[in-house]
């Protein structure tokens, strides 16, 4: 079992832990109401070290993901994010993605069950006219 890079901070803050996808993740800090208030009125940190992370570069990255997902990504401007659903050509759900548009790329977070398969899947969906490169940030962070 592995621990997230923020594990020591979670311990210092009094977290109780659970195990998911071979990672020890914080479950609660002991006062759910206070945690909720902090998230609504201040700042909350969600440790997503178990998630997959990709970076899409290239001129057609938005068009490419527009064809793969259910949201209207063309409306995103740099600095905006959205949650969308990745579907296959038969409209079956593959994964839920969080996308963050930046000036020169698109960052993608996906769930742990498909963390290691998403980059290969998206690379397989690139057509000859697409100008998009899929970079697996999970590999870079290990």
mmCIF file with all atom_site columns, C-alpha atoms in Angstrom:
data_model
loop_
_atom_site.group_PDB
_atom_site.id
_atom_site.type_symbol
_atom_site.label_atom_id
_atom_site.label_alt_id
_atom_site.label_comp_id
_atom_site.label_asym_id
_atom_site.label_entity_id
_atom_site.label_seq_id
_atom_site.pdbx_PDB_ins_code
_atom_site.Cartn_x
_atom_site.Cartn_y
_atom_site.Cartn_z
_atom_site.occupancy
_atom_site.B_iso_or_equiv
_atom_site.pdbx_formal_charge
_atom_site.auth_seq_id
_atom_site.auth_comp_id
_atom_site.auth_asym_id
_atom_site.auth_atom_id
_atom_site.pdbx_PDB_model_num
ATOM 1   C CA . UNK A 1 1   ? 0.000   0.000  0.000   1.00 0.00 ? 1   UNK A CA 1
ATOM 2   C CA . UNK A 1 2   ? 1.285   3.459  -0.879  1.00 0.00 ? 2   UNK A CA 1
ATOM 3   C CA . UNK A 1 3   ? 0.725   6.817  0.753   1.00 0.00 ? 3   UNK A CA 1
ATOM 4   C CA . UNK A 1 4   ? 0.045   10.133 -0.915  1.00 0.00 ? 4   UNK A CA 1
ATOM 5   C CA . UNK A 1 5   ? 2.707   12.856 -0.909  1.00 0.00 ? 5   UNK A CA 1
ATOM 6   C CA . UNK A 1 6   ? 0.469   14.777 1.532   1.00 0.00 ? 6   UNK A CA 1
ATOM 7   C CA . UNK A 1 7   ? 0.209   11.894 4.021   1.00 0.00 ? 7   UNK A CA 1
ATOM 8   C CA . UNK A 1 8   ? 2.293   13.565 6.751   1.00 0.00 ? 8   UNK A CA 1
ATOM 9   C CA . UNK A 1 9   ? 0.136   16.699 6.567   1.00 0.00 ? 9   UNK A CA 1
ATOM 10  C CA . UNK A 1 10  ? -3.023  14.621 6.873   1.00 0.00 ? 10  UNK A CA 1
ATOM 11  C CA . UNK A 1 11  ? -1.601  12.848 9.944   1.00 0.00 ? 11  UNK A CA 1
ATOM 12  C CA . UNK A 1 12  ? -0.605  16.189 11.501  1.00 0.00 ? 12  UNK A CA 1
ATOM 13  C CA . UNK A 1 13  ? -4.144  17.485 10.943  1.00 0.00 ? 13  UNK A CA 1
ATOM 14  C CA . UNK A 1 14  ? -5.616  14.463 12.765  1.00 0.00 ? 14  UNK A CA 1
ATOM 15  C CA . UNK A 1 15  ? -6.986  12.502 9.814   1.00 0.00 ? 15  UNK A CA 1
ATOM 16  C CA . UNK A 1 16  ? -8.422  9.010  10.017  1.00 0.00 ? 16  UNK A CA 1
ATOM 17  C CA . UNK A 1 17  ? -7.614  6.954  6.940   1.00 0.00 ? 17  UNK A CA 1
ATOM 18  C CA . UNK A 1 18  ? -9.163  4.428  4.600   1.00 0.00 ? 18  UNK A CA 1
ATOM 19  C CA . UNK A 1 19  ? -7.651  2.344  1.834   1.00 0.00 ? 19  UNK A CA 1
ATOM 20  C CA . UNK A 1 20  ? -8.755  2.690  -1.779  1.00 0.00 ? 20  UNK A CA 1
ATOM 21  C CA . UNK A 1 21  ? -6.983  1.564  -4.936  1.00 0.00 ? 21  UNK A CA 1
ATOM 22  C CA . UNK A 1 22  ? -3.925  0.511  -2.928  1.00 0.00 ? 22  UNK A CA 1
ATOM 23  C CA . UNK A 1 23  ? -3.518  3.995  -1.409  1.00 0.00 ? 23  UNK A CA 1
ATOM 24  C CA . UNK A 1 24  ? -4.056  5.162  2.139   1.00 0.00 ? 24  UNK A CA 1
ATOM 25  C CA . UNK A 1 25  ? -6.360  8.188  1.818   1.00 0.00 ? 25  UNK A CA 1
ATOM 26  C CA . UNK A 1 26  ? -7.802  10.548 4.440   1.00 0.00 ? 26  UNK A CA 1
ATOM 27  C CA . UNK A 1 27  ? -11.395 9.743  5.356   1.00 0.00 ? 27  UNK A CA 1
ATOM 28  C CA . UNK A 1 28  ? -12.209 12.326 8.025   1.00 0.00 ? 28  UNK A CA 1
ATOM 29  C CA . UNK A 1 29  ? -10.561 14.770 10.390  1.00 0.00 ? 29  UNK A CA 1
ATOM 30  C CA . UNK A 1 30  ? -13.070 14.072 13.168  1.00 0.00 ? 30  UNK A CA 1
ATOM 31  C CA . UNK A 1 31  ? -15.573 16.895 12.737  1.00 0.00 ? 31  UNK A CA 1
ATOM 32  C CA . UNK A 1 32  ? -17.559 16.561 9.534   1.00 0.00 ? 32  UNK A CA 1
ATOM 33  C CA . UNK A 1 33  ? -19.565 19.735 10.166  1.00 0.00 ? 33  UNK A CA 1
ATOM 34  C CA . UNK A 1 34  ? -16.396 21.806 10.610  1.00 0.00 ? 34  UNK A CA 1
ATOM 35  C CA . UNK A 1 35  ? -14.892 20.273 7.482   1.00 0.00 ? 35  UNK A CA 1
ATOM 36  C CA . UNK A 1 36  ? -18.017 21.156 5.512   1.00 0.00 ? 36  UNK A CA 1
ATOM 37  C CA . UNK A 1 37  ? -17.988 24.749 6.836   1.00 0.00 ? 37  UNK A CA 1
ATOM 38  C CA . UNK A 1 38  ? -14.323 25.106 5.908   1.00 0.00 ? 38  UNK A CA 1
ATOM 39  C CA . UNK A 1 39  ? -15.040 23.940 2.370   1.00 0.00 ? 39  UNK A CA 1
ATOM 40  C CA . UNK A 1 40  ? -18.021 26.270 1.968   1.00 0.00 ? 40  UNK A CA 1
ATOM 41  C CA . UNK A 1 41  ? -16.586 29.349 3.686   1.00 0.00 ? 41  UNK A CA 1
ATOM 42  C CA . UNK A 1 42  ? -12.846 29.028 3.278   1.00 0.00 ? 42  UNK A CA 1
ATOM 43  C CA . UNK A 1 43  ? -10.566 26.559 1.606   1.00 0.00 ? 43  UNK A CA 1
ATOM 44  C CA . UNK A 1 44  ? -10.584 22.779 1.305   1.00 0.00 ? 44  UNK A CA 1
ATOM 45  C CA . UNK A 1 45  ? -7.908  20.526 -0.097  1.00 0.00 ? 45  UNK A CA 1
ATOM 46  C CA . UNK A 1 46  ? -8.924  17.347 -1.849  1.00 0.00 ? 46  UNK A CA 1
ATOM 47  C CA . UNK A 1 47  ? -6.028  14.922 -2.094  1.00 0.00 ? 47  UNK A CA 1
ATOM 48  C CA . UNK A 1 48  ? -6.392  13.296 -5.527  1.00 0.00 ? 48  UNK A CA 1
ATOM 49  C CA . UNK A 1 49  ? -3.036  11.505 -5.573  1.00 0.00 ? 49  UNK A CA 1
ATOM 50  C CA . UNK A 1 50  ? -4.904  8.341  -6.559  1.00 0.00 ? 50  UNK A CA 1
ATOM 51  C CA . UNK A 1 51  ? -6.302  9.964  -9.720  1.00 0.00 ? 51  UNK A CA 1
ATOM 52  C CA . UNK A 1 52  ? -4.837  9.766  -13.180 1.00 0.00 ? 52  UNK A CA 1
ATOM 53  C CA . UNK A 1 53  ? -3.354  12.918 -14.682 1.00 0.00 ? 53  UNK A CA 1
ATOM 54  C CA . UNK A 1 54  ? -2.852  13.675 -18.373 1.00 0.00 ? 54  UNK A CA 1
ATOM 55  C CA . UNK A 1 55  ? -1.827  16.725 -20.358 1.00 0.00 ? 55  UNK A CA 1
ATOM 56  C CA . UNK A 1 56  ? -3.132  17.249 -23.881 1.00 0.00 ? 56  UNK A CA 1
ATOM 57  C CA . UNK A 1 57  ? -1.180  19.613 -26.096 1.00 0.00 ? 57  UNK A CA 1
ATOM 58  C CA . UNK A 1 58  ? -1.624  20.612 -29.712 1.00 0.00 ? 58  UNK A CA 1
ATOM 59  C CA . UNK A 1 59  ? -3.847  22.922 -31.738 1.00 0.00 ? 59  UNK A CA 1
ATOM 60  C CA . UNK A 1 60  ? -6.856  20.578 -31.899 1.00 0.00 ? 60  UNK A CA 1
ATOM 61  C CA . UNK A 1 61  ? -6.869  19.385 -28.273 1.00 0.00 ? 61  UNK A CA 1
ATOM 62  C CA . UNK A 1 62  ? -10.249 20.993 -27.495 1.00 0.00 ? 62  UNK A CA 1
ATOM 63  C CA . UNK A 1 63  ? -11.854 19.710 -30.723 1.00 0.00 ? 63  UNK A CA 1
ATOM 64  C CA . UNK A 1 64  ? -10.424 16.259 -30.028 1.00 0.00 ? 64  UNK A CA 1
ATOM 65  C CA . UNK A 1 65  ? -11.884 16.096 -26.508 1.00 0.00 ? 65  UNK A CA 1
ATOM 66  C CA . UNK A 1 66  ? -15.146 17.667 -27.723 1.00 0.00 ? 66  UNK A CA 1
ATOM 67  C CA . UNK A 1 67  ? -15.652 14.531 -29.850 1.00 0.00 ? 67  UNK A CA 1
ATOM 68  C CA . UNK A 1 68  ? -14.850 12.192 -26.934 1.00 0.00 ? 68  UNK A CA 1
ATOM 69  C CA . UNK A 1 69  ? -16.940 13.729 -24.146 1.00 0.00 ? 69  UNK A CA 1
ATOM 70  C CA . UNK A 1 70  ? -20.434 14.977 -23.340 1.00 0.00 ? 70  UNK A CA 1
ATOM 71  C CA . UNK A 1 71  ? -19.805 18.625 -22.360 1.00 0.00 ? 71  UNK A CA 1
ATOM 72  C CA . UNK A 1 72  ? -19.397 21.613 -24.655 1.00 0.00 ? 72  UNK A CA 1
ATOM 73  C CA . UNK A 1 73  ? -15.669 22.113 -24.147 1.00 0.00 ? 73  UNK A CA 1
ATOM 74  C CA . UNK A 1 74  ? -15.418 24.836 -26.781 1.00 0.00 ? 74  UNK A CA 1
ATOM 75  C CA . UNK A 1 75  ? -16.874 27.233 -24.219 1.00 0.00 ? 75  UNK A CA 1
ATOM 76  C CA . UNK A 1 76  ? -13.931 26.740 -21.856 1.00 0.00 ? 76  UNK A CA 1
ATOM 77  C CA . UNK A 1 77  ? -11.470 29.596 -21.591 1.00 0.00 ? 77  UNK A CA 1
ATOM 78  C CA . UNK A 1 78  ? -8.009  29.319 -20.011 1.00 0.00 ? 78  UNK A CA 1
ATOM 79  C CA . UNK A 1 79  ? -8.343  28.953 -16.263 1.00 0.00 ? 79  UNK A CA 1
ATOM 80  C CA . UNK A 1 80  ? -11.797 27.349 -16.427 1.00 0.00 ? 80  UNK A CA 1
ATOM 81  C CA . UNK A 1 81  ? -12.516 23.748 -15.529 1.00 0.00 ? 81  UNK A CA 1
ATOM 82  C CA . UNK A 1 82  ? -15.409 21.373 -16.029 1.00 0.00 ? 82  UNK A CA 1
ATOM 83  C CA . UNK A 1 83  ? -16.435 17.834 -15.217 1.00 0.00 ? 83  UNK A CA 1
ATOM 84  C CA . UNK A 1 84  ? -17.462 15.741 -18.191 1.00 0.00 ? 84  UNK A CA 1
ATOM 85  C CA . UNK A 1 85  ? -18.123 12.150 -19.184 1.00 0.00 ? 85  UNK A CA 1
ATOM 86  C CA . UNK A 1 86  ? -15.838 10.266 -21.562 1.00 0.00 ? 86  UNK A CA 1
ATOM 87  C CA . UNK A 1 87  ? -17.804 7.959  -23.863 1.00 0.00 ? 87  UNK A CA 1
ATOM 88  C CA . UNK A 1 88  ? -16.860 5.420  -26.484 1.00 0.00 ? 88  UNK A CA 1
ATOM 89  C CA . UNK A 1 89  ? -18.165 5.654  -30.085 1.00 0.00 ? 89  UNK A CA 1
ATOM 90  C CA . UNK A 1 90  ? -21.280 3.681  -29.036 1.00 0.00 ? 90  UNK A CA 1
ATOM 91  C CA . UNK A 1 91  ? -21.974 6.296  -26.300 1.00 0.00 ? 91  UNK A CA 1
ATOM 92  C CA . UNK A 1 92  ? -21.123 3.935  -23.461 1.00 0.00 ? 92  UNK A CA 1
ATOM 93  C CA . UNK A 1 93  ? -19.581 5.640  -20.435 1.00 0.00 ? 93  UNK A CA 1
ATOM 94  C CA . UNK A 1 94  ? -15.890 5.001  -19.974 1.00 0.00 ? 94  UNK A CA 1
ATOM 95  C CA . UNK A 1 95  ? -14.957 7.459  -17.215 1.00 0.00 ? 95  UNK A CA 1
ATOM 96  C CA . UNK A 1 96  ? -15.727 10.778 -15.576 1.00 0.00 ? 96  UNK A CA 1
ATOM 97  C CA . UNK A 1 97  ? -13.069 13.422 -16.214 1.00 0.00 ? 97  UNK A CA 1
ATOM 98  C CA . UNK A 1 98  ? -12.168 16.775 -14.723 1.00 0.00 ? 98  UNK A CA 1
ATOM 99  C CA . UNK A 1 99  ? -10.690 19.058 -17.393 1.00 0.00 ? 99  UNK A CA 1
ATOM 100 C CA . UNK A 1 100 ? -8.783  22.290 -16.825 1.00 0.00 ? 100 UNK A CA 1
ATOM 101 C CA . UNK A 1 101 ? -8.210  24.522 -19.846 1.00 0.00 ? 101 UNK A CA 1
ATOM 102 C CA . UNK A 1 102 ? -4.910  26.390 -19.923 1.00 0.00 ? 102 UNK A CA 1
ATOM 103 C CA . UNK A 1 103 ? -3.332  28.647 -22.551 1.00 0.00 ? 103 UNK A CA 1
ATOM 104 C CA . UNK A 1 104 ? -1.368  25.936 -24.348 1.00 0.00 ? 104 UNK A CA 1
ATOM 105 C CA . UNK A 1 105 ? -2.746  22.654 -23.053 1.00 0.00 ? 105 UNK A CA 1
ATOM 106 C CA . UNK A 1 106 ? -5.568  20.845 -21.334 1.00 0.00 ? 106 UNK A CA 1
ATOM 107 C CA . UNK A 1 107 ? -5.090  19.039 -18.024 1.00 0.00 ? 107 UNK A CA 1
ATOM 108 C CA . UNK A 1 108 ? -7.224  15.974 -17.358 1.00 0.00 ? 108 UNK A CA 1
ATOM 109 C CA . UNK A 1 109 ? -7.863  14.120 -14.096 1.00 0.00 ? 109 UNK A CA 1
ATOM 110 C CA . UNK A 1 110 ? -9.624  10.772 -14.174 1.00 0.00 ? 110 UNK A CA 1
ATOM 111 C CA . UNK A 1 111 ? -10.630 8.209  -11.592 1.00 0.00 ? 111 UNK A CA 1
ATOM 112 C CA . UNK A 1 112 ? -8.266  5.612  -10.168 1.00 0.00 ? 112 UNK A CA 1
ATOM 113 C CA . UNK A 1 113 ? -9.871  2.535  -11.767 1.00 0.00 ? 113 UNK A CA 1
ATOM 114 C CA . UNK A 1 114 ? -8.799  3.660  -15.247 1.00 0.00 ? 114 UNK A CA 1
ATOM 115 C CA . UNK A 1 115 ? -5.801  5.726  -14.236 1.00 0.00 ? 115 UNK A CA 1
ATOM 116 C CA . UNK A 1 116 ? -3.312  3.705  -16.238 1.00 0.00 ? 116 UNK A CA 1
ATOM 117 C CA . UNK A 1 117 ? -5.491  2.993  -19.284 1.00 0.00 ? 117 UNK A CA 1
ATOM 118 C CA . UNK A 1 118 ? -6.744  6.474  -20.212 1.00 0.00 ? 118 UNK A CA 1
ATOM 119 C CA . UNK A 1 119 ? -3.633  7.702  -22.031 1.00 0.00 ? 119 UNK A CA 1
ATOM 120 C CA . UNK A 1 120 ? -3.531  4.619  -24.244 1.00 0.00 ? 120 UNK A CA 1
ATOM 121 C CA . UNK A 1 121 ? -7.270  4.868  -24.946 1.00 0.00 ? 121 UNK A CA 1
ATOM 122 C CA . UNK A 1 122 ? -7.077  8.530  -25.980 1.00 0.00 ? 122 UNK A CA 1
ATOM 123 C CA . UNK A 1 123 ? -3.991  7.921  -28.140 1.00 0.00 ? 123 UNK A CA 1
ATOM 124 C CA . UNK A 1 124 ? -5.965  5.224  -29.927 1.00 0.00 ? 124 UNK A CA 1
ATOM 125 C CA . UNK A 1 125 ? -8.733  7.720  -30.714 1.00 0.00 ? 125 UNK A CA 1
ATOM 126 C CA . UNK A 1 126 ? -6.425  10.248 -32.418 1.00 0.00 ? 126 UNK A CA 1
ATOM 127 C CA . UNK A 1 127 ? -7.155  10.533 -36.162 1.00 0.00 ? 127 UNK A CA 1
ATOM 128 C CA . UNK A 1 128 ? -4.563  11.450 -38.797 1.00 0.00 ? 128 UNK A CA 1
ATOM 129 C CA . UNK A 1 129 ? -5.855  15.049 -38.984 1.00 0.00 ? 129 UNK A CA 1
ATOM 130 C CA . UNK A 1 130 ? -5.734  15.645 -35.234 1.00 0.00 ? 130 UNK A CA 1
ATOM 131 C CA . UNK A 1 131 ? -2.911  17.786 -33.951 1.00 0.00 ? 131 UNK A CA 1
ATOM 132 C CA . UNK A 1 132 ? -2.938  16.572 -30.359 1.00 0.00 ? 132 UNK A CA 1
ATOM 133 C CA . UNK A 1 133 ? -0.345  14.945 -28.141 1.00 0.00 ? 133 UNK A CA 1
ATOM 134 C CA . UNK A 1 134 ? -1.298  12.950 -25.043 1.00 0.00 ? 134 UNK A CA 1
ATOM 135 C CA . UNK A 1 135 ? 1.220   13.151 -22.189 1.00 0.00 ? 135 UNK A CA 1
ATOM 136 C CA . UNK A 1 136 ? 0.825   10.778 -19.237 1.00 0.00 ? 136 UNK A CA 1
ATOM 137 C CA . UNK A 1 137 ? 1.727   12.868 -16.171 1.00 0.00 ? 137 UNK A CA 1
ATOM 138 C CA . UNK A 1 138 ? 1.439   9.816  -13.891 1.00 0.00 ? 138 UNK A CA 1
ATOM 139 C CA . UNK A 1 139 ? 4.627   8.465  -15.422 1.00 0.00 ? 139 UNK A CA 1
ATOM 140 C CA . UNK A 1 140 ? 6.381   11.820 -15.017 1.00 0.00 ? 140 UNK A CA 1
ATOM 141 C CA . UNK A 1 141 ? 5.434   12.067 -11.310 1.00 0.00 ? 141 UNK A CA 1
ATOM 142 C CA . UNK A 1 142 ? 6.631   8.607  -10.287 1.00 0.00 ? 142 UNK A CA 1
#
